[in-house]
Short mmCIF file of C-alpha atoms in Angstrom, two decimals:
data_model
loop_
_atom_site.label_atom_id
_atom_site.label_comp_id
_atom_site.label_asym_id
_atom_site.label_seq_id
_atom_site.Cartn_x
_atom_site.Cartn_y
_atom_site.Cartn_z
CA PHE A 156 19.41 29.25 70.01
CA GLU A 157 21.26 28.29 73.18
CA VAL A 158 24.52 28.22 71.16
CA ILE A 159 24.17 31.78 69.83
CA LYS A 160 22.62 33.33 72.94
CA PRO A 161 26.00 33.88 74.69
CA ILE A 162 27.40 35.42 71.50
CA LEU A 163 24.49 37.84 71.33
CA GLU A 164 24.89 38.79 74.98
CA GLU A 165 28.62 39.35 74.62
CA TYR A 166 28.83 41.13 71.28
CA ALA A 167 25.47 42.78 70.65
CA ALA A 168 25.46 46.08 72.47
CA GLY A 169 22.36 46.11 74.63
CA ALA A 170 21.60 42.39 74.74
CA SER A 171 22.41 41.83 78.41
CA SER A 172 19.06 42.83 79.95
CA ALA A 173 15.47 42.09 78.96
CA GLU A 174 14.70 45.78 78.54
CA GLU A 175 17.69 46.29 76.26
CA ARG A 176 16.89 43.16 74.23
CA SER A 177 13.35 44.38 73.62
CA ARG A 178 14.76 47.46 71.86
CA LEU A 179 17.34 45.74 69.64
CA SER A 180 16.20 45.38 66.03
CA VAL A 181 16.95 41.88 64.74
CA LEU A 182 16.76 40.62 61.15
CA VAL A 183 16.39 36.90 60.42
CA PRO A 184 16.88 36.36 56.67
CA GLY A 185 15.78 33.09 55.11
CA CYS A 186 13.75 32.14 58.17
CA GLY A 187 12.43 28.94 56.59
CA ASN A 188 10.74 26.71 59.14
CA ASP A 189 13.36 27.25 61.84
CA PRO A 190 12.03 28.15 65.32
CA LEU A 191 14.77 30.79 65.82
CA LEU A 192 12.26 33.63 65.66
CA LEU A 193 10.20 32.00 68.41
CA ASP A 194 13.34 31.50 70.50
CA LEU A 195 14.34 35.14 70.07
CA TYR A 196 10.89 36.32 71.11
CA ASN A 197 10.91 34.05 74.16
CA ALA A 198 14.34 35.47 75.11
CA GLY A 199 12.93 39.00 75.17
CA TYR A 200 13.72 40.28 71.68
CA ARG A 201 10.70 42.14 70.32
CA ALA A 202 11.80 44.24 67.32
CA LEU A 203 12.02 41.23 65.03
CA THR A 204 11.93 41.12 61.24
CA ALA A 205 12.11 37.79 59.44
CA PHE A 206 11.77 36.98 55.79
CA ASP A 207 12.04 34.21 53.27
CA TYR A 208 11.59 34.16 49.51
CA SER A 209 9.07 31.35 50.01
CA SER A 210 5.59 32.44 51.06
CA GLY A 211 5.13 28.92 52.47
CA ALA A 212 8.07 29.46 54.82
CA VAL A 213 6.61 32.78 55.99
CA GLU A 214 3.26 31.09 56.59
CA ARG A 215 5.06 28.42 58.62
CA GLN A 216 6.68 31.14 60.77
CA CYS A 217 3.23 32.58 61.42
CA GLU A 218 2.10 29.13 62.57
CA LEU A 219 5.13 28.79 64.86
CA MET A 220 4.38 32.16 66.46
CA GLU A 221 1.00 30.72 67.50
CA TYR A 222 2.93 28.67 70.09
CA LEU A 223 3.57 31.84 72.06
CA PRO A 224 1.38 32.38 75.13
CA MET A 225 -2.06 33.84 74.51
CA GLY A 226 -1.93 37.63 74.54
CA SER A 227 1.70 37.93 73.39
CA ASP A 228 2.22 41.30 71.73
CA LEU A 229 3.41 40.57 68.19
CA SER A 230 2.92 44.12 66.92
CA SER A 231 6.68 44.62 66.51
CA VAL A 232 7.24 41.29 64.72
CA ASP A 233 7.38 41.69 60.95
CA LEU A 234 7.15 38.54 58.83
CA ARG A 235 7.42 39.04 55.09
CA VAL A 236 8.29 37.60 51.72
CA GLU A 237 11.55 39.16 50.50
CA ASP A 238 14.54 38.23 48.38
CA ALA A 239 17.90 38.41 50.20
CA ARG A 240 19.56 39.42 46.93
CA SER A 241 17.56 42.62 46.83
CA LEU A 242 16.64 43.93 50.27
CA PRO A 243 14.28 46.91 50.57
CA GLN A 244 15.99 50.29 50.24
CA ASP A 245 14.26 51.64 53.35
CA TRP A 246 16.08 49.04 55.44
CA GLY A 247 19.38 50.96 55.24
CA GLU A 248 21.15 50.65 58.62
CA ALA A 249 17.88 49.50 60.19
CA PHE A 250 19.09 46.46 62.17
CA ASP A 251 21.30 46.07 65.21
CA VAL A 252 21.71 42.35 64.61
CA ILE A 253 21.38 39.98 61.64
CA ILE A 254 21.18 36.26 62.36
CA GLU A 255 21.16 33.98 59.36
CA LYS A 256 21.21 30.21 59.55
CA GLY A 257 22.03 28.52 56.28
CA ALA A 258 20.51 31.10 53.94
CA LEU A 259 23.91 32.21 52.64
CA ASP A 260 24.94 28.58 52.10
CA ALA A 261 21.97 27.99 49.83
CA ILE A 262 22.44 31.28 48.03
CA TYR A 263 26.17 30.66 47.51
CA LEU A 264 25.41 27.44 45.67
CA SER A 265 23.26 29.31 43.14
CA GLY A 266 26.30 31.23 41.85
CA ASP A 267 25.89 34.20 39.49
CA GLY A 268 27.08 36.71 42.11
CA ASN A 269 24.06 36.06 44.32
CA PHE A 270 26.16 35.48 47.43
CA GLU A 271 27.98 38.76 46.91
CA ARG A 272 24.70 40.65 46.44
CA CYS A 273 23.38 39.20 49.71
CA ALA A 274 26.55 40.04 51.63
CA GLU A 275 26.47 43.61 50.29
CA GLY A 276 22.79 43.87 51.23
CA PHE A 277 23.44 42.63 54.76
CA ALA A 278 26.27 45.17 55.13
CA ARG A 279 23.90 47.92 53.99
CA VAL A 280 21.05 47.07 56.39
CA VAL A 281 23.05 46.40 59.58
CA LYS A 282 23.72 49.49 61.68
CA ARG A 283 27.27 50.77 62.00
CA GLY A 284 28.75 48.78 64.89
CA GLY A 285 26.01 46.16 64.51
CA LEU A 286 26.45 42.41 64.51
CA CYS A 287 25.96 39.85 61.76
CA ILE A 288 25.95 36.19 62.80
CA SER A 289 26.13 33.62 60.04
CA ILE A 290 25.61 29.99 61.00
CA SER A 291 26.45 27.34 58.46
#
């Protein structure tokens, strides 16, 4: 997270103060067992949505969130099972920032136009002027 934090602060409109960060909506596709969601929460981001196609990965994220201090308000954190190739229609322009770490790499290897479907989906759900960070 320390590597992408300066990028977020520089390029994501509203990421420079804790109050602004708490209002930015962030999508973490293919969350797997990565602690990125925990890092984002600890850095002040609150409107967090993370998903994976594996229910086991989503369960693992729930376990990681238990490392937050007692009484942390997780009401704006949405963990769910979704397929990056077919994102929910009601997510249109819903996110200020998308941060994906390796999900597109794995999807690219599957072929059959799956990578293109994901990229189109990400473009549809990020707000105009939003930021998409892809880490390979």
